[in-house]
Each structure stands twice: as C-alpha cells, then as structure tokens.
Amino acid sequence: MVVRRHELTDEQWQVVEPLLPVSGAKGRPRVDDRRVINGMLFKAKTGVAWRDLPERYGPWKTVYNRFWRWSRTGTLSTLVATVRVIAEAIDELDREVSVDSSIVRAHQHAAGARRMTACHTGGSRLVRRTQRAR
C-alpha cells in the first residue's frame, strides 16, 4: 500500500488498529477503518471542507458520520489520548507548535469613533471622548 502525505504508515496502523471498537458489534460491519481514519487525518491537517475530501477516502459522508459519532461517544478522544501515551512512552511524540502570524484587523466601529460615555464618578453627566482628551 502506498502511504501518502497525511496518512498512517503500516507501523502506525498496527498501533491504532487494536484500540478501535469492535466492528459489527451492533448492526452491520463498518467500512475500512484505516481509510476512514486517514480521511479524518487529511481533514484535520489540511482544513478542507468535508465535501472536498479526496475520493480515495471513500464517501465524505461516511468519514464525517464516523468522526461525528466517535467524537460524540468519546471514542476519538480516548483513541487520541491512548496513542499519545504510547508515543510518549517510546519517545516518538513530536511537539510542534504552529503560530499563525496573520494580521487581525478590528472592525471600523471598534476604535476611534465618537461616542457618548458616562462619567466614572457615577454622575449622570455625559462627556464626549474627544472633549475629555483636551
């Protein structure tokens, strides 16, 4: 199997596979877990919309439903926490920090506009901000 970017390697899958819930315990068996988890990882790492998942991960709705169901039941958080503990135990946990350096702009009404404010002494006198500065 060719491992693409943002997908689990065979070694990683061997660690993750036994941690998954039993397939088909209630109802029919699930579709390929590895393909669906790779779809979840692709979504998480690229930020692509669910509907824009590549076809190699199967129907986007399947990946979304599994993500939503596992998030709701706590399966996904348990899986991530367990894998994190295993990775820390064998010292393979990469601690990357991503900092966004984009500019955040305030709305035009957020600063510099004239407005009426009450006095800090609790009086009913209103003072314009531009007049107080002088």
CSV table of N, CA and C in Angstrom, one decimal:
chain,number,residue,atom,x,y,z
A,1,MET,N,0.8,-1.2,0.0
A,1,MET,CA,0.0,0.0,0.0
A,1,MET,C,0.9,1.2,0.0
A,2,VAL,N,0.6,2.2,-0.9
A,2,VAL,CA,1.3,3.4,-0.9
A,2,VAL,C,0.8,4.4,0.1
A,3,VAL,N,1.7,4.8,1.0
A,3,VAL,CA,1.4,5.8,2.0
A,3,VAL,C,1.6,7.2,1.5
A,4,ARG,N,0.5,7.9,1.5
A,4,ARG,CA,0.5,9.3,1.1
A,4,ARG,C,0.7,10.2,2.2
A,5,ARG,N,0.9,11.5,1.9
A,5,ARG,CA,1.1,12.5,2.9
A,5,ARG,C,-0.2,12.6,3.7
A,6,HIS,N,-0.1,12.8,5.0
A,6,HIS,CA,-1.2,12.9,6.0
A,6,HIS,C,-1.9,11.5,6.2
A,7,GLU,N,-1.3,10.4,5.9
A,7,GLU,CA,-1.9,9.1,6.1
A,7,GLU,C,-1.0,8.3,7.1
A,8,LEU,N,-1.7,7.3,7.7
A,8,LEU,CA,-1.0,6.4,8.7
A,8,LEU,C,-0.1,5.5,7.9
A,9,THR,N,1.1,5.3,8.5
A,9,THR,CA,2.0,4.2,8.0
A,9,THR,C,1.6,2.9,8.5
A,10,ASP,N,2.2,1.8,8.0
A,10,ASP,CA,1.8,0.5,8.4
A,10,ASP,C,2.1,0.3,9.9
A,11,GLU,N,3.3,0.9,10.4
A,11,GLU,CA,3.6,0.8,11.8
A,11,GLU,C,2.7,1.5,12.7
A,12,GLN,N,2.2,2.7,12.2
A,12,GLN,CA,1.3,3.5,13.0
A,12,GLN,C,-0.1,2.8,13.0
A,13,TRP,N,-0.5,2.2,11.9
A,13,TRP,CA,-1.7,1.5,11.9
A,13,TRP,C,-1.7,0.2,12.8
A,14,GLN,N,-0.6,-0.4,13.0
A,14,GLN,CA,-0.5,-1.6,13.9
A,14,GLN,C,-0.7,-1.2,15.3
A,15,VAL,N,-0.4,0.1,15.6
A,15,VAL,CA,-0.6,0.6,17.0
A,15,VAL,C,-2.1,1.0,17.2
A,16,VAL,N,-2.7,1.6,16.2
A,16,VAL,CA,-4.0,2.2,16.3
A,16,VAL,C,-5.1,1.1,16.1
A,17,GLU,N,-4.9,0.1,15.3
A,17,GLU,CA,-5.9,-0.9,15.0
A,17,GLU,C,-6.5,-1.6,16.2
A,18,PRO,N,-5.7,-2.1,17.1
A,18,PRO,CA,-6.3,-2.8,18.3
A,18,PRO,C,-7.0,-1.9,19.3
A,19,LEU,N,-6.8,-0.6,19.1
A,19,LEU,CA,-7.5,0.4,20.0
A,19,LEU,C,-8.9,0.8,19.6
A,20,LEU,N,-9.3,0.4,18.3
A,20,LEU,CA,-10.6,0.7,17.8
A,20,LEU,C,-11.7,-0.2,18.4
A,21,PRO,N,-12.9,0.3,18.4
A,21,PRO,CA,-14.0,-0.5,18.9
A,21,PRO,C,-14.3,-1.7,17.9
A,22,VAL,N,-14.9,-2.7,18.4
A,22,VAL,CA,-15.2,-3.9,17.6
A,22,VAL,C,-16.1,-3.5,16.4
A,23,SER,N,-15.8,-3.9,15.2
A,23,SER,CA,-16.7,-3.6,14.1
A,23,SER,C,-17.8,-4.6,14.0
A,24,GLY,N,-19.0,-4.1,13.8
A,24,GLY,CA,-20.1,-5.0,13.6
A,24,GLY,C,-20.7,-5.5,14.9
A,25,ALA,N,-20.3,-5.0,16.0
A,25,ALA,CA,-20.9,-5.4,17.3
A,25,ALA,C,-22.4,-5.0,17.4
A,26,LYS,N,-22.8,-3.9,16.8
A,26,LYS,CA,-24.2,-3.5,16.7
A,26,LYS,C,-24.4,-3.2,15.3
A,27,GLY,N,-25.2,-4.0,14.6
A,27,GLY,CA,-25.6,-3.8,13.2
A,27,GLY,C,-24.5,-4.3,12.3
A,28,ARG,N,-24.5,-3.8,11.1
A,28,ARG,CA,-23.6,-4.3,10.1
A,28,ARG,C,-22.1,-3.8,10.3
A,29,PRO,N,-21.2,-4.6,9.7
A,29,PRO,CA,-19.8,-4.2,9.9
A,29,PRO,C,-19.5,-2.9,9.2
A,30,ARG,N,-18.5,-2.2,9.8
A,30,ARG,CA,-18.1,-0.9,9.3
A,30,ARG,C,-17.3,-1.0,8.0
A,31,VAL,N,-17.2,0.0,7.3
A,31,VAL,CA,-16.3,0.0,6.1
A,31,VAL,C,-14.8,0.1,6.6
A,32,ASP,N,-13.9,0.1,5.8
A,32,ASP,CA,-12.4,0.0,6.1
A,32,ASP,C,-12.1,1.2,7.1
A,33,ASP,N,-11.7,0.8,8.3
A,33,ASP,CA,-11.4,1.8,9.3
A,33,ASP,C,-10.1,2.6,9.0
A,34,ARG,N,-9.2,2.0,8.4
A,34,ARG,CA,-7.9,2.7,8.1
A,34,ARG,C,-8.2,3.8,7.0
A,35,ARG,N,-9.0,3.5,6.0
A,35,ARG,CA,-9.3,4.5,5.0
A,35,ARG,C,-10.1,5.7,5.6
A,36,VAL,N,-11.0,5.4,6.5
A,36,VAL,CA,-11.8,6.5,7.2
A,36,VAL,C,-11.0,7.3,8.1
A,37,ILE,N,-10.1,6.7,8.9
A,37,ILE,CA,-9.2,7.4,9.8
A,37,ILE,C,-8.3,8.3,9.0
A,38,ASN,N,-7.7,7.8,7.9
A,38,ASN,CA,-6.9,8.6,7.0
A,38,ASN,C,-7.7,9.8,6.5
A,39,GLY,N,-8.9,9.6,6.2
A,39,GLY,CA,-9.8,10.7,5.8
A,39,GLY,C,-9.9,11.8,6.9
A,40,MET,N,-10.1,11.3,8.1
A,40,MET,CA,-10.2,12.2,9.2
A,40,MET,C,-8.9,13.0,9.4
A,41,LEU,N,-7.7,12.3,9.3
A,41,LEU,CA,-6.4,13.0,9.4
A,41,LEU,C,-6.2,14.0,8.3
A,42,PHE,N,-6.6,13.6,7.1
A,42,PHE,CA,-6.5,14.6,6.0
A,42,PHE,C,-7.3,15.8,6.2
A,43,LYS,N,-8.5,15.6,6.7
A,43,LYS,CA,-9.4,16.8,7.0
A,43,LYS,C,-8.8,17.6,8.1
A,44,ALA,N,-8.3,17.0,9.2
A,44,ALA,CA,-7.7,17.7,10.3
A,44,ALA,C,-6.4,18.5,9.9
A,45,LYS,N,-5.6,17.9,9.1
A,45,LYS,CA,-4.3,18.5,8.7
A,45,LYS,C,-4.4,19.6,7.6
A,46,THR,N,-5.4,19.4,6.7
A,46,THR,CA,-5.5,20.4,5.6
A,46,THR,C,-6.6,21.4,5.8
A,47,GLY,N,-7.6,21.1,6.6
A,47,GLY,CA,-8.7,22.0,6.8
A,47,GLY,C,-9.7,22.1,5.7
A,48,VAL,N,-9.6,21.1,4.8
A,48,VAL,CA,-10.5,21.1,3.7
A,48,VAL,C,-11.9,20.8,4.1
A,49,ALA,N,-12.9,21.3,3.4
A,49,ALA,CA,-14.3,21.0,3.7
A,49,ALA,C,-14.6,19.5,3.6
A,50,TRP,N,-15.6,19.0,4.4
A,50,TRP,CA,-15.9,17.6,4.3
A,50,TRP,C,-16.2,17.2,2.9
A,51,ARG,N,-17.0,18.0,2.2
A,51,ARG,CA,-17.4,17.6,0.8
A,51,ARG,C,-16.3,17.6,-0.1
A,52,ASP,N,-15.1,18.1,0.2
A,52,ASP,CA,-14.0,18.2,-0.7
A,52,ASP,C,-12.9,17.1,-0.4
A,53,LEU,N,-13.3,16.2,0.5
A,53,LEU,CA,-12.3,15.1,0.8
A,53,LEU,C,-12.0,14.3,-0.5
A,54,PRO,N,-10.8,13.9,-0.8
A,54,PRO,CA,-10.5,13.1,-2.0
A,54,PRO,C,-11.2,11.8,-2.0
A,55,GLU,N,-11.5,11.3,-3.1
A,55,GLU,CA,-12.3,10.1,-3.3
A,55,GLU,C,-11.6,8.9,-2.7
A,56,ARG,N,-10.3,8.9,-2.5
A,56,ARG,CA,-9.6,7.7,-2.0
A,56,ARG,C,-10.0,7.4,-0.6
A,57,TYR,N,-10.6,8.3,0.1
A,57,TYR,CA,-11.1,8.1,1.5
A,57,TYR,C,-12.5,7.6,1.6
A,58,GLY,N,-13.1,7.4,0.4
A,58,GLY,CA,-14.5,6.9,0.4
A,58,GLY,C,-15.4,8.1,0.4
A,59,PRO,N,-16.7,7.8,0.5
A,59,PRO,CA,-17.7,8.9,0.6
A,59,PRO,C,-17.5,9.8,1.7
A,60,TRP,N,-17.5,11.1,1.5
A,60,TRP,CA,-17.2,12.1,2.5
A,60,TRP,C,-18.2,12.0,3.7
A,61,LYS,N,-19.4,11.6,3.4
A,61,LYS,CA,-20.5,11.5,4.4
A,61,LYS,C,-20.1,10.3,5.4
A,62,THR,N,-19.5,9.3,4.9
A,62,THR,CA,-19.1,8.2,5.8
A,62,THR,C,-18.0,8.6,6.7
A,63,VAL,N,-17.0,9.4,6.2
A,63,VAL,CA,-15.9,9.9,7.1
A,63,VAL,C,-16.5,10.8,8.1
A,64,TYR,N,-17.4,11.7,7.7
A,64,TYR,CA,-18.0,12.7,8.6
A,64,TYR,C,-18.8,12.0,9.7
A,65,ASN,N,-19.7,11.1,9.3
A,65,ASN,CA,-20.5,10.4,10.2
A,65,ASN,C,-19.7,9.6,11.3
A,66,ARG,N,-18.6,9.0,10.8
A,66,ARG,CA,-17.8,8.3,11.8
A,66,ARG,C,-17.1,9.2,12.7
A,67,PHE,N,-16.6,10.3,12.2
A,67,PHE,CA,-15.9,11.4,13.0
A,67,PHE,C,-16.9,11.9,14.0
A,68,TRP,N,-18.1,12.3,13.6
A,68,TRP,CA,-19.1,12.8,14.5
A,68,TRP,C,-19.5,11.8,15.6
A,69,ARG,N,-19.8,10.6,15.1
A,69,ARG,CA,-20.2,9.5,16.1
A,69,ARG,C,-19.1,9.3,17.1
A,70,TRP,N,-17.9,9.1,16.7
A,70,TRP,CA,-16.8,8.8,17.6
A,70,TRP,C,-16.5,10.0,18.5
A,71,SER,N,-16.7,11.2,18.0
A,71,SER,CA,-16.5,12.4,18.8
A,71,SER,C,-17.5,12.5,19.9
A,72,ARG,N,-18.8,12.2,19.5
A,72,ARG,CA,-19.9,12.2,20.5
A,72,ARG,C,-19.8,11.2,21.6
A,73,THR,N,-19.3,10.0,21.2
A,73,THR,CA,-19.3,8.9,22.2
A,73,THR,C,-18.0,8.9,23.0
A,74,GLY,N,-17.0,9.7,22.6
A,74,GLY,CA,-15.7,9.8,23.3
A,74,GLY,C,-14.7,8.8,22.8
A,75,THR,N,-15.0,8.1,21.8
A,75,THR,CA,-14.1,7.1,21.2
A,75,THR,C,-12.9,7.8,20.6
A,76,LEU,N,-13.1,8.9,19.9
A,76,LEU,CA,-12.0,9.6,19.3
A,76,LEU,C,-11.0,10.2,20.3
A,77,SER,N,-11.6,10.8,21.3
A,77,SER,CA,-10.7,11.4,22.3
A,77,SER,C,-9.9,10.3,23.1
A,78,THR,N,-10.5,9.2,23.4
A,78,THR,CA,-9.9,8.1,24.0
A,78,THR,C,-8.7,7.5,23.1
A,79,LEU,N,-9.0,7.4,21.9
A,79,LEU,CA,-8.1,6.9,20.9
A,79,LEU,C,-6.8,7.8,20.8
A,80,VAL,N,-7.1,9.1,20.7
A,80,VAL,CA,-6.0,10.1,20.7
A,80,VAL,C,-5.2,10.1,21.9
A,81,ALA,N,-5.8,10.1,23.1
A,81,ALA,CA,-5.1,10.1,24.4
A,81,ALA,C,-4.3,8.8,24.5
A,82,THR,N,-4.8,7.7,24.1
A,82,THR,CA,-4.0,6.4,24.2
A,82,THR,C,-2.8,6.4,23.3
A,83,VAL,N,-3.0,6.9,22.1
A,83,VAL,CA,-1.9,6.9,21.1
A,83,VAL,C,-0.9,7.9,21.6
A,84,ARG,N,-1.3,9.0,22.2
A,84,ARG,CA,-0.3,10.0,22.8
A,84,ARG,C,0.5,9.4,23.9
A,85,VAL,N,-0.1,8.6,24.8
A,85,VAL,CA,0.6,8.0,25.9
A,85,VAL,C,1.6,7.0,25.3
A,86,ILE,N,1.2,6.2,24.3
A,86,ILE,CA,2.1,5.2,23.7
A,86,ILE,C,3.3,5.9,23.0
A,87,ALA,N,3.0,7.0,22.3
A,87,ALA,CA,4.1,7.8,21.6
A,87,ALA,C,5.0,8.4,22.6
A,88,GLU,N,4.5,8.9,23.7
A,88,GLU,CA,5.4,9.5,24.8
A,88,GLU,C,6.3,8.4,25.4
A,89,ALA,N,5.7,7.2,25.6
A,89,ALA,CA,6.4,6.1,26.2
A,89,ALA,C,7.6,5.6,25.3
A,90,ILE,N,7.5,5.7,24.0
A,90,ILE,CA,8.6,5.3,23.2
A,90,ILE,C,9.3,6.5,22.6
A,91,ASP,N,9.0,7.6,23.1
A,91,ASP,CA,9.7,8.9,22.8
A,91,ASP,C,9.6,9.2,21.3
A,92,GLU,N,8.5,9.1,20.7
A,92,GLU,CA,8.3,9.4,19.3
A,92,GLU,C,7.2,10.6,19.1
A,93,LEU,N,6.9,11.3,20.2
A,93,LEU,CA,6.0,12.3,20.1
A,93,LEU,C,6.6,13.6,19.7
A,94,ASP,N,6.2,14.1,18.5
A,94,ASP,CA,6.8,15.4,18.0
A,94,ASP,C,6.0,16.5,18.7
A,95,ARG,N,6.6,17.5,19.3
A,95,ARG,CA,6.0,18.6,19.9
A,95,ARG,C,6.1,19.8,19.0
A,96,GLU,N,5.3,19.9,18.0
A,96,GLU,CA,5.3,21.1,17.1
A,96,GLU,C,4.3,22.1,17.6
A,97,VAL,N,4.7,23.3,17.4
A,97,VAL,CA,3.8,24.4,17.8
A,97,VAL,C,3.6,25.3,16.5
A,98,SER,N,2.4,25.5,16.1
A,98,SER,CA,2.1,26.3,14.9
A,98,SER,C,1.5,27.6,15.4
A,99,VAL,N,2.2,28.7,15.0
A,99,VAL,CA,1.7,30.0,15.3
A,99,VAL,C,1.3,30.7,14.1
A,100,ASP,N,0.1,31.3,14.1
A,100,ASP,CA,-0.4,32.0,12.9
A,100,ASP,C,0.0,33.4,13.0
A,101,SER,N,0.7,33.9,12.0
A,101,SER,CA,1.2,35.3,12.1
A,101,SER,C,0.4,36.2,11.2
A,102,SER,N,-0.8,35.9,10.9
A,102,SER,CA,-1.7,36.7,10.0
A,102,SER,C,-2.1,38.0,10.8
A,103,ILE,N,-2.5,39.0,10.1
A,103,ILE,CA,-3.0,40.2,10.7
A,103,ILE,C,-4.4,40.1,11.1
A,104,VAL,N,-4.8,40.5,12.3
A,104,VAL,CA,-6.1,40.6,12.7
A,104,VAL,C,-6.5,42.0,12.7
A,105,ARG,N,-7.5,42.4,12.0
A,105,ARG,CA,-8.0,43.8,11.9
A,105,ARG,C,-9.2,44.0,12.7
A,106,ALA,N,-9.3,45.1,13.3
A,106,ALA,CA,-10.6,45.5,14.1
A,106,ALA,C,-11.6,46.0,13.1
A,107,HIS,N,-12.8,45.9,13.5
A,107,HIS,CA,-13.9,46.4,12.7
A,107,HIS,C,-13.9,47.9,12.8
A,108,GLN,N,-14.4,48.6,11.8
A,108,GLN,CA,-14.3,50.1,11.8
A,108,GLN,C,-15.0,50.7,13.0
A,109,HIS,N,-15.9,50.0,13.6
A,109,HIS,CA,-16.6,50.6,14.8
A,109,HIS,C,-15.9,50.3,16.1
A,110,ALA,N,-14.8,49.5,16.0
A,110,ALA,CA,-14.1,49.1,17.2
A,110,ALA,C,-13.3,50.2,17.9
A,111,ALA,N,-12.8,51.1,17.1
A,111,ALA,CA,-11.9,52.1,17.7
A,111,ALA,C,-12.0,53.5,17.0
A,112,GLY,N,-11.8,54.5,17.8
A,112,GLY,CA,-11.7,55.8,17.2
A,112,GLY,C,-13.0,56.5,16.8
A,113,ALA,N,-14.1,55.9,17.0
A,113,ALA,CA,-15.4,56.5,16.7
A,113,ALA,C,-15.8,57.4,17.9
A,114,ARG,N,-16.6,58.4,17.6
A,114,ARG,CA,-17.1,59.3,18.6
A,114,ARG,C,-18.3,58.6,19.3
A,115,ARG,N,-18.3,58.7,20.6
A,115,ARG,CA,-19.4,58.1,21.3
A,115,ARG,C,-19.6,58.9,22.6
A,116,MET,N,-20.8,58.7,23.2
A,116,MET,CA,-21.1,59.3,24.5
A,116,MET,C,-20.8,58.3,25.6
A,117,THR,N,-20.1,58.7,26.6
A,117,THR,CA,-19.9,57.8,27.8
A,117,THR,C,-20.3,58.4,29.1
A,118,ALA,N,-20.6,57.6,30.0
A,118,ALA,CA,-21.0,58.1,31.4
A,118,ALA,C,-19.7,58.4,32.1
A,119,CYS,N,-19.8,59.3,33.1
A,119,CYS,CA,-18.6,59.7,33.9
A,119,CYS,C,-18.3,58.6,34.9
A,120,HIS,N,-17.1,58.4,35.2
A,120,HIS,CA,-16.6,57.4,36.1
A,120,HIS,C,-17.1,57.6,37.6
A,121,THR,N,-17.5,58.8,37.9
A,121,THR,CA,-18.0,59.1,39.3
A,121,THR,C,-19.4,58.6,39.5
A,122,GLY,N,-20.0,58.1,38.5
A,122,GLY,CA,-21.4,57.7,38.7
A,122,GLY,C,-22.4,58.8,38.4
A,123,GLY,N,-22.0,59.9,38.0
A,123,GLY,CA,-22.9,61.0,37.7
A,123,GLY,C,-23.6,60.8,36.4
A,124,SER,N,-24.6,61.6,36.2
A,124,SER,CA,-25.4,61.5,35.0
A,124,SER,C,-24.8,62.3,33.9
A,125,ARG,N,-23.7,63.0,34.2
A,125,ARG,CA,-23.2,63.9,33.2
A,125,ARG,C,-22.5,63.1,32.1
A,126,LEU,N,-22.8,63.4,30.8
A,126,LEU,CA,-22.2,62.7,29.7
A,126,LEU,C,-21.1,63.5,29.1
A,127,VAL,N,-20.0,62.9,28.8
A,127,VAL,CA,-18.9,63.6,28.2
A,127,VAL,C,-18.4,62.9,26.9
A,128,ARG,N,-18.2,63.7,25.9
A,128,ARG,CA,-17.7,63.2,24.7
A,128,ARG,C,-16.2,62.8,24.8
A,129,ARG,N,-15.8,61.7,24.2
A,129,ARG,CA,-14.5,61.2,24.4
A,129,ARG,C,-13.5,62.2,23.8
A,130,THR,N,-13.8,62.9,22.7
A,130,THR,CA,-12.9,63.8,22.1
A,130,THR,C,-12.7,65.0,23.0
A,131,GLN,N,-13.7,65.4,23.8
A,131,GLN,CA,-13.6,66.6,24.7
A,131,GLN,C,-12.8,66.2,25.9
A,132,ARG,N,-12.8,65.0,26.4
A,132,ARG,CA,-12.1,64.6,27.6
A,132,ARG,C,-10.6,64.6,27.4
A,133,ALA,N,-10.1,64.4,26.2
A,133,ALA,CA,-8.7,64.3,25.9
A,133,ALA,C,-8.0,65.6,25.9
A,134,ARG,N,-8.8,66.7,25.8
A,134,ARG,CA,-8.2,68.0,25.8
A,134,ARG,C,-7.9,68.6,27.1
